[in-house]
PDB file of C-alpha atoms in Angstrom:
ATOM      1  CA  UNK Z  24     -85.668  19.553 -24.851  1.00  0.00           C
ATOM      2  CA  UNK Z  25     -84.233  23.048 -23.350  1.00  0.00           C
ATOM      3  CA  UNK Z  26     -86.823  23.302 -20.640  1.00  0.00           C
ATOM      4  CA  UNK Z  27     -86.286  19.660 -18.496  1.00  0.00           C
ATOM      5  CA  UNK Z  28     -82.652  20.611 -18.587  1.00  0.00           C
ATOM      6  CA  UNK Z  29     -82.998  23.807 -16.997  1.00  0.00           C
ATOM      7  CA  UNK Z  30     -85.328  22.410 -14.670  1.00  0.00           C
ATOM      8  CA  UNK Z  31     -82.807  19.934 -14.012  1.00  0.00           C
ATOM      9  CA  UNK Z  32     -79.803  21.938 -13.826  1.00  0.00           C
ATOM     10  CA  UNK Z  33     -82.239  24.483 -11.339  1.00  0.00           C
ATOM     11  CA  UNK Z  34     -82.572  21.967  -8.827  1.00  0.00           C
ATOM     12  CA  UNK Z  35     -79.016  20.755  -8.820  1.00  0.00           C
ATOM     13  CA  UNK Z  36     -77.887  24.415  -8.284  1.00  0.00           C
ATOM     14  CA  UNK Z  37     -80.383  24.627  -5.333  1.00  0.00           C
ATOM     15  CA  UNK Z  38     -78.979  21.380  -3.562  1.00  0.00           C
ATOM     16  CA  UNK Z  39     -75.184  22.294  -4.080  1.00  0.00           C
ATOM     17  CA  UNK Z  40     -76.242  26.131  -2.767  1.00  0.00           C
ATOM     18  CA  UNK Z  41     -77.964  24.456  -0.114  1.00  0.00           C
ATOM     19  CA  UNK Z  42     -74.807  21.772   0.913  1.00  0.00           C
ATOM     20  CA  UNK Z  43     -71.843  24.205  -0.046  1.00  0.00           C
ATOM     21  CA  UNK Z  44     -73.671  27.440   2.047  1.00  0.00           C
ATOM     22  CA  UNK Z  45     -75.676  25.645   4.395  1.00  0.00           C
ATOM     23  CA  UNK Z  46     -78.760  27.503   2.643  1.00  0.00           C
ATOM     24  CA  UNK Z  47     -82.367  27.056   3.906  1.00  0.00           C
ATOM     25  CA  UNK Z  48     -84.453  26.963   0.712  1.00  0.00           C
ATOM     26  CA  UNK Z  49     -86.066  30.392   1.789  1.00  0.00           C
ATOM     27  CA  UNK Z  50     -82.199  31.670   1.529  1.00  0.00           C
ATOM     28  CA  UNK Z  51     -81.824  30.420  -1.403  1.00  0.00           C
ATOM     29  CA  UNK Z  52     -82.514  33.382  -4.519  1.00  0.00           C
ATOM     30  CA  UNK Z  53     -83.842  32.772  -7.788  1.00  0.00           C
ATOM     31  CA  UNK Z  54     -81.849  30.357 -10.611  1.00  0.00           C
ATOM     32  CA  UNK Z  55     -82.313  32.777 -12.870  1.00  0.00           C
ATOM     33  CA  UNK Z  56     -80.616  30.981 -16.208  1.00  0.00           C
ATOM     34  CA  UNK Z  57     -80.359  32.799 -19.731  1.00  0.00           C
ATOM     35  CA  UNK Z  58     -79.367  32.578 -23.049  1.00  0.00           C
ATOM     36  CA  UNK Z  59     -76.177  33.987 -23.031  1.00  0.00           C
ATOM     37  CA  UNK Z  60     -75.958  36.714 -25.811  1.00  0.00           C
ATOM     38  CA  UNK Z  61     -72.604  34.903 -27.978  1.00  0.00           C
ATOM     39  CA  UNK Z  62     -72.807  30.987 -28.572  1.00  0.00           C
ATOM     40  CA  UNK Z  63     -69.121  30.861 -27.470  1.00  0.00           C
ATOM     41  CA  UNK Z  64     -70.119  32.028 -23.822  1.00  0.00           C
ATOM     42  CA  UNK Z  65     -72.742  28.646 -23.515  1.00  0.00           C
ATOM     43  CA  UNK Z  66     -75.932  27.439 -24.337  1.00  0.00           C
ATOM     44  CA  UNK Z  67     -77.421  28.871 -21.246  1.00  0.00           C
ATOM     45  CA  UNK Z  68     -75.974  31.418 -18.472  1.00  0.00           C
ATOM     46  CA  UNK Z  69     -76.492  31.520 -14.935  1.00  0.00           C
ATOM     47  CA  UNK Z  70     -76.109  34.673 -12.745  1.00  0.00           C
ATOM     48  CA  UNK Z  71     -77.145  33.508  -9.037  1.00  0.00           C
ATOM     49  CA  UNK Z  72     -73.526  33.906  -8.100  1.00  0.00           C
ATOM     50  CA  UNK Z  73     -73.879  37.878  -8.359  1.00  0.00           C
ATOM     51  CA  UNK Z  74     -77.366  37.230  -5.910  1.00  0.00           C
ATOM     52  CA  UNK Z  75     -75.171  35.364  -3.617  1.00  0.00           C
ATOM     53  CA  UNK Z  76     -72.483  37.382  -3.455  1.00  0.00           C
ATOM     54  CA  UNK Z  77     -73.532  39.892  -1.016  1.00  0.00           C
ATOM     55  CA  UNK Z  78     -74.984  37.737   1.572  1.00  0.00           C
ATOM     56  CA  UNK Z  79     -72.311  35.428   1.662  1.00  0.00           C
ATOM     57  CA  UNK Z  80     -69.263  38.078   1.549  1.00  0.00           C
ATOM     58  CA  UNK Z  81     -67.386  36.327  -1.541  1.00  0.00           C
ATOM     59  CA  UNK Z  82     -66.519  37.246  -4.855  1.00  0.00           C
ATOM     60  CA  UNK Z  83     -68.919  36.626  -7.725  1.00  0.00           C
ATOM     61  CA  UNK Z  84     -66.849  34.224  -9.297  1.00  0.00           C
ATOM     62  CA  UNK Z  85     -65.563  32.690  -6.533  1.00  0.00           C
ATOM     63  CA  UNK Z  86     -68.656  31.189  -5.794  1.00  0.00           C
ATOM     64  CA  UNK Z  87     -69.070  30.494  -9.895  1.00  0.00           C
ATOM     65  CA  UNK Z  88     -65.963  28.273  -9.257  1.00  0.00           C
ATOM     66  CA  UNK Z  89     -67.281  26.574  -6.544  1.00  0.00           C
ATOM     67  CA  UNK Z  90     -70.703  25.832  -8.043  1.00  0.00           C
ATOM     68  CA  UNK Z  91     -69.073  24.255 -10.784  1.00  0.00           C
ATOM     69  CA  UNK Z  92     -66.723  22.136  -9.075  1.00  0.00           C
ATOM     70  CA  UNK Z  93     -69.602  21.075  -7.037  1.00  0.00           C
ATOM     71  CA  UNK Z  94     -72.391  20.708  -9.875  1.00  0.00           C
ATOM     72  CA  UNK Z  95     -71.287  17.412 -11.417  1.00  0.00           C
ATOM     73  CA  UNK Z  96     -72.309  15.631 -14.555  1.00  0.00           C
ATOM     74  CA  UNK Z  97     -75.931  16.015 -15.899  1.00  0.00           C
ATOM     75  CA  UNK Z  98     -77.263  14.593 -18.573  1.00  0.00           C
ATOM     76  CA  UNK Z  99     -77.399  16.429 -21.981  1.00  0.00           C
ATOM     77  CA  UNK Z 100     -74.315  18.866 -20.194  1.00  0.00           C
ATOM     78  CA  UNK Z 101     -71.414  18.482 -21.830  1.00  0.00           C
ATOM     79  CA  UNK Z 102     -69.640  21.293 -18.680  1.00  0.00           C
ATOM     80  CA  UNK Z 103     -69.889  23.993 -17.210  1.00  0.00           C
ATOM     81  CA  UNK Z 104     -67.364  26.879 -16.329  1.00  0.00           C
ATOM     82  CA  UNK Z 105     -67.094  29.926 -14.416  1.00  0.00           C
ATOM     83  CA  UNK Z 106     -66.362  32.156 -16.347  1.00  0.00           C
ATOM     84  CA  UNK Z 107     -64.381  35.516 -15.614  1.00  0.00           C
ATOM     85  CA  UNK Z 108     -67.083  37.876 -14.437  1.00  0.00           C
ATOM     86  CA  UNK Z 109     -69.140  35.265 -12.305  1.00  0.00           C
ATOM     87  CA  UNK Z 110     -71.810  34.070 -14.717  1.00  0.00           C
ATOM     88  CA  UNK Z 111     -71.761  29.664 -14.292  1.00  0.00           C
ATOM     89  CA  UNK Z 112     -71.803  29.235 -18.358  1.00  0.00           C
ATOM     90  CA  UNK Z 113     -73.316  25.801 -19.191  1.00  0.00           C
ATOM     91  CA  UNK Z 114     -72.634  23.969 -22.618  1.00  0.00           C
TER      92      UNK Z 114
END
């Protein structure tokens, strides 16, 4: 049940990196998502704001914010935060 949802949630992130950044796909790094390592951070963790953040000259968690305000709902995601350090936590 895990897997479509990434593969979902992978796609989304590429379209909202794409429309928020103007992003050609080639520009556009890894999703990498993860298990985060304490339930309380998410069900899964995404890091391609700390890829990002380099190339586009903006705070890690910046661009965590804005991915999440731009992600909206998906099915089988309750939300999704930025949290602190830039990881996009998904629950």
């Amino acid at each position: 049940m895990i897997l479509p949802i990434q593969n979902t949630l992978r796609t989304r992130i590429q379209d909202v990196l794409a429309e928020l950044y103007e992003l050609k796909p080639a520009d556009i790094p890894d999703i990498n998502i993860q298990y985060p390592p304490k339930r309380t951070m998410g069900d899964l963790g995404i890091t391609v704001a700390f890829e990002l953040a380099r190339t586009l000259r903006k705070a890690p968690r910046a661009i965590a914010n804005e991915i999440v305000q731009s992600i909206g709902s998906i099915q089988g995601i309750s939300h999704a935060e930025a949290a602190p350090n830039g990881y996009v936590n998904v629950f």
